[in-house]
Short mmCIF file of N, CA and C in Angstrom, two decimals:
data_model
loop_
_atom_site.label_atom_id
_atom_site.label_comp_id
_atom_site.label_asym_id
_atom_site.label_seq_id
_atom_site.Cartn_x
_atom_site.Cartn_y
_atom_site.Cartn_z
N MET A 1 9.92 27.01 -28.99
CA MET A 1 9.01 26.93 -28.81
C MET A 1 8.06 25.79 -28.95
N MET A 2 8.56 25.14 -30.06
CA MET A 2 7.67 23.83 -30.82
C MET A 2 8.41 22.75 -29.95
N TYR A 3 9.57 22.65 -29.56
CA TYR A 3 9.98 21.81 -28.28
C TYR A 3 8.96 21.49 -27.17
N ARG A 4 8.93 22.79 -26.66
CA ARG A 4 8.13 22.97 -25.76
C ARG A 4 6.71 22.20 -25.72
N LEU A 5 6.34 22.70 -26.75
CA LEU A 5 5.03 22.16 -27.12
C LEU A 5 4.98 20.56 -27.26
N ILE A 6 6.41 20.23 -27.83
CA ILE A 6 6.15 18.41 -28.22
C ILE A 6 6.16 18.09 -26.60
N ALA A 7 7.06 18.66 -25.74
CA ALA A 7 7.07 18.00 -24.47
C ALA A 7 6.04 18.19 -23.42
N ASP A 8 5.35 19.25 -23.78
CA ASP A 8 4.02 19.34 -22.86
C ASP A 8 2.81 18.33 -23.80
N ALA A 9 2.95 18.08 -24.79
CA ALA A 9 2.08 17.19 -25.39
C ALA A 9 2.28 15.89 -24.86
N ALA A 10 3.55 15.51 -24.87
CA ALA A 10 3.89 14.14 -24.71
C ALA A 10 3.32 14.15 -22.96
N MET A 11 3.79 15.25 -21.94
CA MET A 11 3.30 15.15 -20.79
C MET A 11 1.68 14.64 -20.49
N VAL A 12 1.00 15.47 -21.24
CA VAL A 12 -0.75 15.25 -21.21
C VAL A 12 -1.23 13.94 -21.96
N VAL A 13 -0.32 13.34 -22.80
CA VAL A 13 -0.87 12.16 -23.44
C VAL A 13 -0.44 11.07 -22.37
N HIS A 14 1.02 11.49 -21.33
CA HIS A 14 1.33 10.27 -20.59
C HIS A 14 0.27 10.27 -19.47
N PHE A 15 -0.13 11.59 -19.15
CA PHE A 15 -1.28 11.35 -17.99
C PHE A 15 -2.54 10.91 -18.47
N ALA A 16 -2.95 10.85 -19.68
CA ALA A 16 -4.16 10.34 -20.14
C ALA A 16 -4.10 8.72 -20.09
N PHE A 17 -2.65 8.49 -20.44
CA PHE A 17 -2.51 7.19 -20.58
C PHE A 17 -2.58 6.38 -19.35
N LEU A 18 -2.16 6.98 -18.28
CA LEU A 18 -2.07 6.52 -17.08
C LEU A 18 -3.49 6.36 -16.36
N ALA A 19 -4.30 7.39 -16.74
CA ALA A 19 -5.72 7.43 -16.39
C ALA A 19 -6.43 6.41 -17.19
N TYR A 20 -5.96 6.15 -18.40
CA TYR A 20 -6.71 4.88 -19.07
C TYR A 20 -6.45 3.67 -18.66
N LEU A 21 -5.20 3.51 -18.23
CA LEU A 21 -4.54 2.45 -17.38
C LEU A 21 -5.41 1.78 -16.26
N ALA A 22 -5.81 3.24 -15.30
CA ALA A 22 -6.52 2.75 -14.28
C ALA A 22 -7.94 2.57 -14.58
N ALA A 23 -8.43 3.15 -15.32
CA ALA A 23 -10.21 3.23 -15.44
C ALA A 23 -10.54 2.96 -16.92
N GLY A 24 -9.64 2.83 -17.94
CA GLY A 24 -9.96 2.46 -19.30
C GLY A 24 -10.78 0.91 -19.08
N GLY A 25 -10.72 0.02 -18.28
CA GLY A 25 -11.48 -1.49 -18.44
C GLY A 25 -12.95 -0.90 -18.42
N PHE A 26 -13.27 -0.09 -17.65
CA PHE A 26 -14.58 0.28 -17.13
C PHE A 26 -15.46 0.68 -18.58
N LEU A 27 -14.72 1.60 -19.49
CA LEU A 27 -14.89 1.76 -20.57
C LEU A 27 -15.65 0.63 -21.67
N ALA A 28 -14.92 -0.77 -21.21
CA ALA A 28 -15.34 -1.89 -22.24
C ALA A 28 -16.61 -2.38 -21.55
N TRP A 29 -17.12 -1.81 -20.39
CA TRP A 29 -18.45 -2.30 -20.18
C TRP A 29 -19.59 -1.92 -21.02
N ARG A 30 -19.21 -0.66 -21.43
CA ARG A 30 -20.14 -0.17 -22.40
C ARG A 30 -19.71 -0.16 -23.95
N TRP A 31 -18.50 -0.25 -24.03
CA TRP A 31 -18.13 -0.63 -25.69
C TRP A 31 -16.99 -1.74 -25.67
N ARG A 32 -17.38 -2.68 -26.00
CA ARG A 32 -16.54 -3.93 -25.77
C ARG A 32 -15.28 -3.99 -26.15
N ARG A 33 -15.42 -3.23 -27.76
CA ARG A 33 -14.01 -3.12 -28.58
C ARG A 33 -13.01 -2.30 -27.83
N ALA A 34 -13.31 -1.63 -26.56
CA ALA A 34 -12.27 -1.19 -25.66
C ALA A 34 -11.39 -1.85 -24.91
N ILE A 35 -11.83 -3.16 -24.90
CA ILE A 35 -11.06 -4.18 -24.14
C ILE A 35 -9.51 -4.60 -24.93
N ARG A 36 -9.67 -4.84 -25.81
CA ARG A 36 -8.16 -5.30 -26.33
C ARG A 36 -7.31 -3.82 -26.15
N PRO A 37 -7.54 -2.70 -26.74
CA PRO A 37 -6.68 -1.63 -26.24
C PRO A 37 -6.46 -1.64 -24.69
N HIS A 38 -7.30 -1.42 -23.93
CA HIS A 38 -6.88 -1.48 -22.45
C HIS A 38 -5.82 -2.54 -21.87
N LEU A 39 -6.20 -4.08 -22.71
CA LEU A 39 -5.09 -5.23 -22.43
C LEU A 39 -3.58 -4.70 -22.90
N ALA A 40 -3.79 -4.15 -24.05
CA ALA A 40 -2.35 -3.43 -24.48
C ALA A 40 -1.56 -2.59 -23.54
N VAL A 41 -2.45 -1.72 -22.82
CA VAL A 41 -2.06 -0.64 -22.17
C VAL A 41 -1.62 -1.54 -20.87
N VAL A 42 -2.27 -2.29 -20.17
CA VAL A 42 -2.10 -3.02 -19.01
C VAL A 42 -0.81 -3.96 -19.20
N ALA A 43 -0.52 -4.33 -20.60
CA ALA A 43 0.10 -5.53 -20.64
C ALA A 43 1.64 -4.62 -20.68
N TRP A 44 1.99 -3.39 -21.28
CA TRP A 44 2.53 -2.30 -21.15
C TRP A 44 2.90 -1.61 -19.98
N GLY A 45 2.12 -1.32 -19.01
CA GLY A 45 2.36 -0.98 -17.72
C GLY A 45 2.93 -2.26 -17.00
N LEU A 46 2.72 -3.40 -17.08
CA LEU A 46 3.46 -4.59 -16.49
C LEU A 46 4.54 -4.57 -17.03
N ILE A 47 4.86 -4.44 -18.36
CA ILE A 47 6.45 -4.51 -18.84
C ILE A 47 7.16 -3.56 -17.96
N SER A 48 6.66 -2.32 -17.94
CA SER A 48 7.66 -1.15 -17.69
C SER A 48 7.88 -1.28 -16.41
N ILE A 49 6.97 -1.81 -15.32
CA ILE A 49 7.01 -1.95 -14.01
C ILE A 49 8.29 -3.01 -13.69
N THR A 50 8.13 -4.20 -14.40
CA THR A 50 8.70 -5.31 -14.02
C THR A 50 10.26 -5.17 -15.01
N THR A 51 10.11 -4.89 -15.87
CA THR A 51 11.56 -4.83 -16.32
C THR A 51 12.48 -3.45 -16.51
N GLY A 52 11.54 -2.14 -16.17
CA GLY A 52 12.41 -0.98 -16.10
C GLY A 52 12.47 -0.29 -17.22
N VAL A 53 11.63 -0.87 -18.46
CA VAL A 53 12.09 -0.41 -19.62
C VAL A 53 11.48 1.26 -19.70
N GLU A 54 12.03 2.17 -20.43
CA GLU A 54 11.58 2.97 -20.18
C GLU A 54 10.43 3.55 -21.49
N CYS A 55 9.52 4.37 -20.95
CA CYS A 55 8.17 4.42 -21.78
C CYS A 55 8.95 5.50 -22.98
N PRO A 56 8.34 5.12 -23.96
CA PRO A 56 8.81 6.17 -25.53
C PRO A 56 8.22 7.75 -25.14
N LEU A 57 7.10 7.58 -24.21
CA LEU A 57 6.60 9.05 -23.63
C LEU A 57 7.24 9.92 -22.63
N THR A 58 8.02 9.02 -21.98
CA THR A 58 8.90 9.78 -21.09
C THR A 58 10.47 10.53 -21.91
N LEU A 59 10.71 9.43 -22.78
CA LEU A 59 11.87 9.72 -23.68
C LEU A 59 11.61 10.85 -24.43
N LEU A 60 10.23 11.07 -25.20
CA LEU A 60 9.98 12.01 -25.66
C LEU A 60 9.94 13.38 -24.97
N GLU A 61 9.27 13.55 -23.64
CA GLU A 61 8.95 14.69 -23.31
C GLU A 61 10.50 14.97 -22.59
N ASP A 62 11.12 14.05 -22.41
CA ASP A 62 12.79 14.81 -21.83
C ASP A 62 13.26 15.26 -22.77
N TRP A 63 13.09 14.58 -24.19
CA TRP A 63 13.91 15.13 -25.52
C TRP A 63 13.43 16.49 -25.59
N GLY A 64 12.03 16.72 -25.53
CA GLY A 64 11.61 17.94 -26.01
C GLY A 64 11.91 19.30 -24.91
N ARG A 65 11.99 18.84 -23.42
CA ARG A 65 12.19 19.64 -22.65
C ARG A 65 13.96 20.14 -22.83
N ARG A 66 14.80 19.20 -23.00
CA ARG A 66 16.08 19.52 -23.21
C ARG A 66 16.23 20.50 -24.44
N HIS A 67 15.94 20.07 -25.42
CA HIS A 67 16.06 21.01 -26.54
C HIS A 67 15.29 22.30 -26.32
N ALA A 68 14.24 22.20 -25.38
CA ALA A 68 13.82 23.83 -25.16
C ALA A 68 14.54 24.71 -24.39
N GLY A 69 15.85 24.06 -23.84
CA GLY A 69 16.28 24.86 -23.14
C GLY A 69 15.96 24.66 -21.24
N GLU A 70 15.39 23.51 -21.34
CA GLU A 70 14.83 23.40 -19.81
C GLU A 70 15.47 22.25 -19.18
N ARG A 71 15.28 21.84 -18.09
CA ARG A 71 15.92 20.64 -17.56
C ARG A 71 14.62 19.62 -17.92
N GLY A 72 15.90 18.49 -18.00
CA GLY A 72 14.74 17.22 -18.57
C GLY A 72 14.44 16.80 -17.32
N LEU A 73 13.78 15.55 -17.70
CA LEU A 73 13.05 14.71 -16.52
C LEU A 73 14.45 14.05 -15.79
N PRO A 74 14.02 14.15 -14.49
CA PRO A 74 15.33 13.18 -13.68
C PRO A 74 15.38 11.72 -14.01
N PRO A 75 16.67 10.98 -13.81
CA PRO A 75 16.52 9.77 -14.36
C PRO A 75 15.68 8.64 -13.96
N SER A 76 15.03 9.24 -12.97
CA SER A 76 13.93 8.14 -12.17
C SER A 76 12.51 8.13 -13.06
N GLY A 77 12.45 9.18 -13.99
CA GLY A 77 11.69 9.03 -14.84
C GLY A 77 10.11 9.97 -14.68
N PHE A 78 9.04 9.55 -15.35
CA PHE A 78 7.91 10.49 -15.35
C PHE A 78 7.11 10.27 -14.01
N ILE A 79 6.69 9.18 -13.83
CA ILE A 79 6.13 8.74 -12.69
C ILE A 79 6.55 9.39 -11.17
N ASP A 80 8.06 9.18 -11.35
CA ASP A 80 8.86 9.68 -9.87
C ASP A 80 8.51 11.00 -9.78
N HIS A 81 8.66 11.75 -11.15
CA HIS A 81 8.50 13.42 -11.29
C HIS A 81 7.54 13.93 -10.81
N TYR A 82 6.23 13.73 -11.73
CA TYR A 82 5.05 14.09 -11.64
C TYR A 82 3.96 13.64 -10.56
N ILE A 83 4.44 12.36 -9.94
CA ILE A 83 3.03 11.65 -9.43
C ILE A 83 3.52 11.31 -7.90
N GLU A 84 4.80 10.36 -7.72
CA GLU A 84 5.27 10.11 -6.36
C GLU A 84 5.54 11.33 -5.87
N GLY A 85 5.26 11.45 -4.56
CA GLY A 85 5.70 12.56 -3.64
C GLY A 85 4.65 13.64 -4.13
N VAL A 86 3.91 13.59 -4.94
CA VAL A 86 3.20 14.72 -5.31
C VAL A 86 1.71 14.44 -5.23
N VAL A 87 1.29 13.23 -5.62
CA VAL A 87 -0.25 12.83 -5.81
C VAL A 87 -0.45 11.78 -4.33
N TYR A 88 0.76 11.10 -4.06
CA TYR A 88 0.94 10.29 -3.14
C TYR A 88 2.24 10.15 -2.39
N PRO A 89 2.50 10.05 -1.28
CA PRO A 89 4.03 9.94 -0.70
C PRO A 89 4.55 8.75 -1.22
N GLU A 90 5.84 9.05 -1.52
CA GLU A 90 6.89 8.01 -2.05
C GLU A 90 6.98 6.58 -1.40
N GLN A 91 6.48 6.39 -0.15
CA GLN A 91 6.28 5.02 0.71
C GLN A 91 5.26 4.51 0.11
N TYR A 92 4.23 4.92 -0.43
CA TYR A 92 2.96 4.14 -0.81
C TYR A 92 2.94 3.80 -2.28
N THR A 93 4.03 3.47 -2.85
CA THR A 93 3.99 3.63 -4.14
C THR A 93 3.41 1.82 -4.60
N ASN A 94 3.73 1.04 -3.48
CA ASN A 94 3.38 -0.32 -3.86
C ASN A 94 1.77 -0.17 -3.74
N LEU A 95 1.52 0.32 -2.54
CA LEU A 95 0.15 0.34 -2.32
C LEU A 95 -0.69 1.05 -3.53
N ALA A 96 -0.37 2.20 -4.32
CA ALA A 96 -0.80 2.79 -5.14
C ALA A 96 -1.03 1.91 -6.53
N ARG A 97 0.13 1.01 -6.68
CA ARG A 97 0.16 0.14 -7.66
C ARG A 97 -0.78 -0.96 -7.46
N SER A 98 -0.83 -1.39 -5.91
CA SER A 98 -2.11 -2.54 -6.06
C SER A 98 -3.41 -1.89 -6.20
N GLY A 99 -3.52 -0.65 -5.90
CA GLY A 99 -4.85 -0.05 -5.91
C GLY A 99 -5.28 -0.03 -7.72
N VAL A 100 -4.20 0.11 -8.28
CA VAL A 100 -4.63 0.34 -9.61
C VAL A 100 -5.01 -0.90 -10.14
N ALA A 101 -4.07 -1.93 -9.70
CA ALA A 101 -4.43 -3.37 -10.10
C ALA A 101 -5.69 -3.83 -9.22
N VAL A 102 -6.06 -3.55 -8.48
CA VAL A 102 -7.60 -3.71 -8.35
C VAL A 102 -8.67 -3.29 -9.00
N LEU A 103 -8.58 -2.02 -9.30
CA LEU A 103 -9.32 -1.23 -10.12
C LEU A 103 -9.58 -2.13 -11.85
N VAL A 104 -8.42 -2.39 -12.24
CA VAL A 104 -8.19 -3.13 -13.24
C VAL A 104 -8.87 -4.60 -13.37
N LEU A 105 -8.82 -5.28 -12.30
CA LEU A 105 -9.55 -6.50 -11.91
C LEU A 105 -10.70 -6.08 -11.60
N PHE A 106 -11.01 -5.44 -11.00
CA PHE A 106 -12.57 -5.38 -10.87
C PHE A 106 -13.30 -4.67 -12.34
N SER A 107 -12.53 -4.07 -13.13
CA SER A 107 -13.32 -3.60 -14.12
C SER A 107 -13.35 -4.79 -14.97
N TYR A 108 -12.46 -5.78 -15.20
CA TYR A 108 -12.48 -6.85 -16.12
C TYR A 108 -13.68 -8.08 -15.58
N ALA A 109 -13.63 -8.04 -14.34
CA ALA A 109 -14.74 -9.20 -13.80
C ALA A 109 -15.83 -8.35 -14.23
N GLY A 110 -16.18 -7.14 -14.15
CA GLY A 110 -17.41 -6.33 -14.53
C GLY A 110 -17.58 -6.80 -15.94
N TYR A 111 -16.56 -6.64 -16.68
CA TYR A 111 -16.78 -6.68 -18.07
C TYR A 111 -17.09 -8.52 -18.65
N VAL A 112 -16.70 -9.11 -17.73
CA VAL A 112 -16.80 -10.67 -18.17
C VAL A 112 -18.34 -10.76 -17.51
N LEU A 113 -18.88 -10.38 -16.51
CA LEU A 113 -20.11 -10.40 -15.99
C LEU A 113 -21.16 -10.04 -16.54
N ARG A 114 -20.93 -8.43 -17.31
CA ARG A 114 -21.69 -7.97 -18.04
C ARG A 114 -21.58 -8.73 -19.68
N ARG A 115 -20.97 -9.37 -20.17
CA ARG A 115 -20.88 -10.05 -21.43
C ARG A 115 -21.97 -11.22 -21.34
N ARG A 116 -21.72 -11.78 -20.12
CA ARG A 116 -23.08 -12.82 -19.86
C ARG A 116 -24.30 -12.79 -20.14
#
């Protein structure tokens, strides 16, 4: 039971992390201190996309599921399992990533304009 809770908690945190990646820059419009954590999240996102480094949350969820006697995540990882093909068709992956990049850039442009 504990392993299942760990896996489920990792999944929820992972979804929250992705939501913060996409929209967290807008929080900095109101709370300027939010920009640094968001920069770190964006940096991690870029590193994981460009290098293929596995996210620790993916590893934790997979570990928890396997120890709970369930199937672990597929080798393709968290996003392929929960988002691609579920939220949007797999062939639109680059479009979805571009959309997130536009959101982040727009939020940063707004942050800079609001600081002035």
